[in-house]
XYZ file of C-alpha atoms in Angstrom:
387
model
C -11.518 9.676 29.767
C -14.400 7.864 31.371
C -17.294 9.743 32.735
C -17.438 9.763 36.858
C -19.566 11.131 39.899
C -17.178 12.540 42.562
C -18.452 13.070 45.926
C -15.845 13.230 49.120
C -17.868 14.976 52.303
C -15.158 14.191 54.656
C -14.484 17.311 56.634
C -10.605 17.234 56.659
C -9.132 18.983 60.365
C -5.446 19.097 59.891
C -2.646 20.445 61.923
C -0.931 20.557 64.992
C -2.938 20.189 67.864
C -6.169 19.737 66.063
C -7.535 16.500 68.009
C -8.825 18.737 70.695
C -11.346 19.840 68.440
C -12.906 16.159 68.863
C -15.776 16.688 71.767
C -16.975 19.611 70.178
C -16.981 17.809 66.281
C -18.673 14.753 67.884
C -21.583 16.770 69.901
C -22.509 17.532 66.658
C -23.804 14.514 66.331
C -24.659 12.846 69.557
C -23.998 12.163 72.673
C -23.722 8.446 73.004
C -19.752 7.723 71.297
C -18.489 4.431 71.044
C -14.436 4.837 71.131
C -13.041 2.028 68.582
C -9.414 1.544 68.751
C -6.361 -1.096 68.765
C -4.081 -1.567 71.478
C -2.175 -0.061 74.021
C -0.328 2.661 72.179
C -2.964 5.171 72.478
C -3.083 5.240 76.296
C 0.851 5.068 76.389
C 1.673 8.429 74.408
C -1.097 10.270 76.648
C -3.597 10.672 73.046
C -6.645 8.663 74.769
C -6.529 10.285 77.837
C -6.602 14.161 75.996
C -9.643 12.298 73.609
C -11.886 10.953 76.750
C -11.363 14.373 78.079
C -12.499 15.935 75.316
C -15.236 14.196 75.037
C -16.392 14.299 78.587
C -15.999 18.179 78.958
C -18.755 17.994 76.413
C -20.726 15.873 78.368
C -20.946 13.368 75.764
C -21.261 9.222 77.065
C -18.369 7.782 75.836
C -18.581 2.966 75.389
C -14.730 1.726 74.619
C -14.372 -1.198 71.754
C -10.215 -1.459 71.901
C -8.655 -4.431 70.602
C -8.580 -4.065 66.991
C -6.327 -5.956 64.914
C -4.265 -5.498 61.759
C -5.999 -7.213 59.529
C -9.605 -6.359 61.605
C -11.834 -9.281 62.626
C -15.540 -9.724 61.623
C -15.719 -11.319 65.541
C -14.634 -7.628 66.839
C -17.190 -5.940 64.384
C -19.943 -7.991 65.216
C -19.415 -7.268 68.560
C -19.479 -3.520 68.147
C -22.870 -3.646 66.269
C -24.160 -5.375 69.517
C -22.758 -2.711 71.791
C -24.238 -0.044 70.009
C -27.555 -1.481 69.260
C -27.951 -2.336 72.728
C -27.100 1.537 73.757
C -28.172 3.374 71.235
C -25.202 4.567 70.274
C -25.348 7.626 67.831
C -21.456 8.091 66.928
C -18.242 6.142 66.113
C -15.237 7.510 66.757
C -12.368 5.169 65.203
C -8.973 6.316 66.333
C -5.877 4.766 65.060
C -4.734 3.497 60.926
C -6.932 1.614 58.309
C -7.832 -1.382 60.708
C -9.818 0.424 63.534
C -11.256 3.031 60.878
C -12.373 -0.082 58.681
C -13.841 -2.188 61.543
C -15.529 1.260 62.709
C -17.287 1.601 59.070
C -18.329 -1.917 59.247
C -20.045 -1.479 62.299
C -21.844 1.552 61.191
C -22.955 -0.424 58.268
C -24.052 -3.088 60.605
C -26.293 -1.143 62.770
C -28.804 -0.252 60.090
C -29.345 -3.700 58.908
C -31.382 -6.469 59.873
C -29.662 -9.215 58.191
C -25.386 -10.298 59.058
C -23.234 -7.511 58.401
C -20.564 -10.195 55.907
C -23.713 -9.557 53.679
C -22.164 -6.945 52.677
C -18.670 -8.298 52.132
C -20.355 -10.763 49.799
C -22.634 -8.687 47.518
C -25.734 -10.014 48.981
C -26.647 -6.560 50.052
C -25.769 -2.789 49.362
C -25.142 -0.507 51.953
C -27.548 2.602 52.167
C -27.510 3.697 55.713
C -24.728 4.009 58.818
C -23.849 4.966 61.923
C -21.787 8.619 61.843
C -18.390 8.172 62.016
C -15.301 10.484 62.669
C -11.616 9.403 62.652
C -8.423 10.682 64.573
C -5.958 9.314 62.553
C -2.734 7.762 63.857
C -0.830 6.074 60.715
C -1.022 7.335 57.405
C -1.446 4.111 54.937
C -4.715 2.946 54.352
C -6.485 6.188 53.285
C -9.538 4.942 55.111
C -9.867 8.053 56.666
C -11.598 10.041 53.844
C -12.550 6.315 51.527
C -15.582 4.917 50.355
C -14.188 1.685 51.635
C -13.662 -1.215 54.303
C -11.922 -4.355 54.425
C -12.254 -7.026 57.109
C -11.224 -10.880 57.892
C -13.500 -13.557 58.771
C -11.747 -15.876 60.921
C -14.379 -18.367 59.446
C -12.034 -19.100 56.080
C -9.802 -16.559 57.027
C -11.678 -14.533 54.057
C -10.288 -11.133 53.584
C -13.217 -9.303 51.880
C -14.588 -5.511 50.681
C -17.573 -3.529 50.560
C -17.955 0.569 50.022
C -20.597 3.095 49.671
C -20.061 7.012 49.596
C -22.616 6.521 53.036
C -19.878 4.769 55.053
C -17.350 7.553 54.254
C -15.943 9.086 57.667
C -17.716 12.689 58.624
C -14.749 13.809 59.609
C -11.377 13.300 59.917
C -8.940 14.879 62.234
C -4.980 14.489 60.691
C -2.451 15.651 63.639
C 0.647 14.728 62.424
C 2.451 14.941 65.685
C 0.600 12.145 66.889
C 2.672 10.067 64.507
C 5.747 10.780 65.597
C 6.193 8.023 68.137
C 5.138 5.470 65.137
C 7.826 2.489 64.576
C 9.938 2.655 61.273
C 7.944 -0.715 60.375
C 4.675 0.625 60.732
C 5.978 3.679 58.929
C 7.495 1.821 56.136
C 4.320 -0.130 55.647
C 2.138 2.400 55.397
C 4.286 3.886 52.565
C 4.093 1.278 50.694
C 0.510 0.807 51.281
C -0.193 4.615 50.036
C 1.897 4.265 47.039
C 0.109 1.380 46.274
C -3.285 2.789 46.432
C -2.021 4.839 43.399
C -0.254 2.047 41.244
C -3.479 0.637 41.162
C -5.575 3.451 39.467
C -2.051 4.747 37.141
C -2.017 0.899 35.719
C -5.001 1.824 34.030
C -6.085 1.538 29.941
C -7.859 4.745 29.514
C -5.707 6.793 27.183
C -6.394 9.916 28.103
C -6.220 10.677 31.818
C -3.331 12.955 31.539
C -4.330 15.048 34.711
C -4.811 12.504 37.028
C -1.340 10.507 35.743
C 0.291 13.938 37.109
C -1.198 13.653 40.195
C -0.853 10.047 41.149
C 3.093 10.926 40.062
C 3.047 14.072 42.599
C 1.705 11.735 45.396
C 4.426 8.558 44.467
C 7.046 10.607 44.341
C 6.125 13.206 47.313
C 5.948 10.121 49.277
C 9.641 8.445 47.807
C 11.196 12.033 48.899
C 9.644 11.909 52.540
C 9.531 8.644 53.857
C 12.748 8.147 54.269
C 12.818 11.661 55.556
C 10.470 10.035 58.296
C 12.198 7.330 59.146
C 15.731 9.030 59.640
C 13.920 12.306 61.692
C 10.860 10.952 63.171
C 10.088 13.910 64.521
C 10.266 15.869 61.244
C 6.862 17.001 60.743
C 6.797 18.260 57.740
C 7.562 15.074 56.804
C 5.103 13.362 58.778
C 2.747 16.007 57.024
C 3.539 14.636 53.729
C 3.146 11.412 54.431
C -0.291 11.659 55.789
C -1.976 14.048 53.361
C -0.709 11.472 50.958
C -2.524 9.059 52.404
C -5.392 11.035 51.906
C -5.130 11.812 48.691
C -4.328 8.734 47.718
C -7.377 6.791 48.376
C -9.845 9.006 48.571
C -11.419 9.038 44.946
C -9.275 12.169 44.013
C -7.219 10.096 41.763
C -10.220 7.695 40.456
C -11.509 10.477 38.235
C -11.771 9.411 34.390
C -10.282 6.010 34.628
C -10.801 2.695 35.976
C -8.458 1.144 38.144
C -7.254 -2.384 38.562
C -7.349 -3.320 41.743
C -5.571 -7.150 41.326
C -2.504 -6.748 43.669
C -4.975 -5.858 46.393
C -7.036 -8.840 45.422
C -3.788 -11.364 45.682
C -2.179 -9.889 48.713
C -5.633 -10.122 50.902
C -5.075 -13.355 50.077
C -1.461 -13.497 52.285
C -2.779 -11.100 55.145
C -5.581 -13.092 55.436
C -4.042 -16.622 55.913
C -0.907 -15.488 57.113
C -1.938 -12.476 58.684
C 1.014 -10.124 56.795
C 1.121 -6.454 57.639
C -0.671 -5.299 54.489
C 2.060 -2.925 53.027
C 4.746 -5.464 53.391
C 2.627 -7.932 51.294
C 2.412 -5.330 48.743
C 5.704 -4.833 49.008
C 6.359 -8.022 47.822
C 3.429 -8.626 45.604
C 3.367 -5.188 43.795
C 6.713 -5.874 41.898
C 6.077 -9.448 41.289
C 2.778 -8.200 39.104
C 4.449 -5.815 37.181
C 7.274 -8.552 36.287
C 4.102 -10.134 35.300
C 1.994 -7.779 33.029
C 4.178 -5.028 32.033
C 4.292 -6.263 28.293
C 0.256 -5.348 27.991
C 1.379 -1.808 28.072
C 5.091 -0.717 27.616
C 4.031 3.068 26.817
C 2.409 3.034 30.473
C 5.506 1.368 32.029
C 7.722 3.292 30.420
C 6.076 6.523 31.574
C 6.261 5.343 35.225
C 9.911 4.584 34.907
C 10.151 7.978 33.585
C 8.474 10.200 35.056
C 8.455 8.695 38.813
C 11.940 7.048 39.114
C 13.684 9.551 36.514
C 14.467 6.999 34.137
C 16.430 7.990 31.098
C 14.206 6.578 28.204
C 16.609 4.142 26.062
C 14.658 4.137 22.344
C 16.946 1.436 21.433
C 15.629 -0.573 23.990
C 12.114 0.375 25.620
C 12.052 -2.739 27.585
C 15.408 -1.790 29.607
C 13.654 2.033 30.702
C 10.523 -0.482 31.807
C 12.541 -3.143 33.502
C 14.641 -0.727 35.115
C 11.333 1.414 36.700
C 10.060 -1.825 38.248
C 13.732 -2.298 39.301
C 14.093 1.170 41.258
C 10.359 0.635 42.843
C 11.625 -2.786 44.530
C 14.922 -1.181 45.843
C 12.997 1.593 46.712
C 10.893 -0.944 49.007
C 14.339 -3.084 50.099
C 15.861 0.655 51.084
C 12.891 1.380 53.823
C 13.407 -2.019 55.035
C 10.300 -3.966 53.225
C 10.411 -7.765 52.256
C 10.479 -7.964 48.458
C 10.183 -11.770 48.445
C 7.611 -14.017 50.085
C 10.318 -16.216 51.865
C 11.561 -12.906 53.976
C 8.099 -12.691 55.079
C 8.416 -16.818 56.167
C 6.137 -17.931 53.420
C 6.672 -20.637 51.378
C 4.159 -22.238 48.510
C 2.271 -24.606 50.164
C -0.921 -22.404 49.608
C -0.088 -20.597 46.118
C -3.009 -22.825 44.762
C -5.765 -22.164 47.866
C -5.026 -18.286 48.017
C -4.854 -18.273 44.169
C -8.022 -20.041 43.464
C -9.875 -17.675 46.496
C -8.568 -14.719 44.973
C -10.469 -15.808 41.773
C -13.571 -17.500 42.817
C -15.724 -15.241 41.457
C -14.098 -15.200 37.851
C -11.086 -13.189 36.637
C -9.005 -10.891 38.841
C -8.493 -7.200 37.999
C -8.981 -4.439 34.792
C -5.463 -3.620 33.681
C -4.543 -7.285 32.679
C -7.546 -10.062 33.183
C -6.121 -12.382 35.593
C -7.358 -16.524 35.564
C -6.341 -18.527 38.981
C -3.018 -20.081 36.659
C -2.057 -16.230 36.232
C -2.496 -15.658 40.173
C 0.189 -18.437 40.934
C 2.140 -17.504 38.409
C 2.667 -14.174 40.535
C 3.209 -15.676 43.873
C 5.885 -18.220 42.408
C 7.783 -14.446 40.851
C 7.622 -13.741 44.873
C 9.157 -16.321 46.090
């Protein structure tokens, strides 16, 4: 086991009804808000209207920045640092999934610095200060809501890029998960996918002896195997929905980091899709997350093995290893093809025009991930098993 600092100081509210609690959390930190969001789903189930009420019965000055995307835009984020430098805006609120919460964080970042906030997306500069921020959440999938961590796009390259810091992590997060209800099955689907796949990437690990945290990365895969398609058959169930989202959570909130390093590579080659092709994140990983294990799992059969095992149920076959391995990655793809997830690059319309481009971005700053080093002929290699 490796040594590791754990620090999480993200007030978790959780239950039903709990996003009335927001003016009173935010006064706690100001009284300037800007409001980050997407699109037009929040005012249509009635949750924006109950938030700006909230916040104005605590007399608290509420500036809107809607209009995030998936996928969120360094144009949007740039635009947000202006808006609350020139207000002096004290609070964030991000309400929505992963994208408003990460272009919310990258804001925050961007406030307190001088220089470009992409600085930070390029390792020309650490983040030590932010803007407060507190999160309703709306879709369980990213995590963002308790991480240490923000993606964006920069339309300039169409660059899908990184950064964290425990600073940027949210103050609070308020988890309603009635307010999910009204989510598509797509949307839910994806999100699955992208919460299971926030584990996969710390359990392919090659510390040895992480035995606690391999039991609970396999409580949160297979919690979330039972109740998504719980979810998507009842989508009012909420004690499904309530899985789901404290899955999310738990998922990507350094719980499951503890003693072991993570690899982090399927991340690395699917920004690579949602950033040129603009994918829904958890239906690239649906397709790239199977193609890499096709890939790599002869490095360790012992840790495939144990996946196939313990997650799917596999019955171990000690004549044959490789069958109990083969047939775990086998059961995770039909598990994605069951909650209606492309598996292969040409459901999601992609062909391999740019296997070399996204391969060679993916790897421009050497080798790609820590389970199995990865070269730019390795990164093809992968897309072509999507096809």
């Amino acid at each position: 086991m490796l040594n590791f600092n754990f620090q999480n100081k993200t007030e978790i509210i959780f239950g039903k009804g709990v996003e009335t609690q927001v003016g009173k959390k935010v006064s706690e930190y100001g009284k300037k808000v800007l409001l980050h969001y997407g699109g037009s789903s929040l005012k249509k189930f009635g949750l924006y209207d109950k938030i700006v009420k909230n916040l104005t019965d605590e007399g608290i000055e509420i500036f809107e920045l809607g209009g995030v995307l998936p996928n969120p835009r360094l144009s949007l984020v740039r635009e947000g640092i202006k808006i609350c430098k020139d207000n002096n805006i004290d609070f964030i609120l991000a309400v929505g999934g992963g994208s408003p919460i990460d272009s919310a964080k990258a804001i925050g970042a961007g406030v307190k610095y001088d220089g470009d906030v992409w600085d930070f997306f390029e390792g020309k500069a650490m983040v030590s200060e932010t803007l407060p921020l507190g999160v309703i959440l709306t879709l369980p999938a990213a995590g963002s809501e308790a991480s240490s961590g923000t993606v964006i796009t920069n339309e300039d390259g169409w660059y899908k890029k990184s950064f964290g810091g425990n600073v940027i992590r949210p103050k609070f997060a308020i988890m309603n998960p009635e307010v999910t209800y009204t989510l598509p099955g797509y949307q839910t689907a994806a999100g699955a996918v992208d919460i299971m796949s926030h584990v996969l990437e710390r359990y392919f690990t090659n510390e040895k002896h992480v035995e606690l945290t391999d039991r609970l990365s396999e409580a949160v895969l297979k919690t979330v195997i039972l109740n998504t398609p719980k979810a998507l058959d009842f989508p009012e169930d909420y004690n499904a929905r309530a899985e789901l989202m404290i899955s999310s959570t738990v998922a990507h909130n350094s719980l499951l980091d503890m003693g072991r390093e993570a690899d982090w590579t399927s991340h690395g080659i699917e920004h690579e899709l949602s950033g040129i092709y603009d994918i829904t994140h958890g239906a690239g990983l649906a397709i790239i997350f199977p193609a890499w294990m096709k890939y790599v799992y002869k490095s360790d059969m012992d840790r495939f093995a144990q996946f196939a095992i313990r997650v799917w149920n596999v019955d171990m076959n000690f004549n044959d290893p490789e069958a109990t391995v083969l047939e775990g990655i086998k059961r995770t793809e039909e598990f994605f093809t069951s909650i209606d997830m492309p598996t292969r690059l040409s459901q999601a319309g992609i062909d391999s025009e740019r296997f070399e481009e996204m391969a060679a971005k993916a790897t421009e700053h050497g080798t790609l991930g820590n389970f199995v080093k990865l070269t730019k002929e390795d990164i093809v290699n992968i897309y072509k098993l999507a096809e």
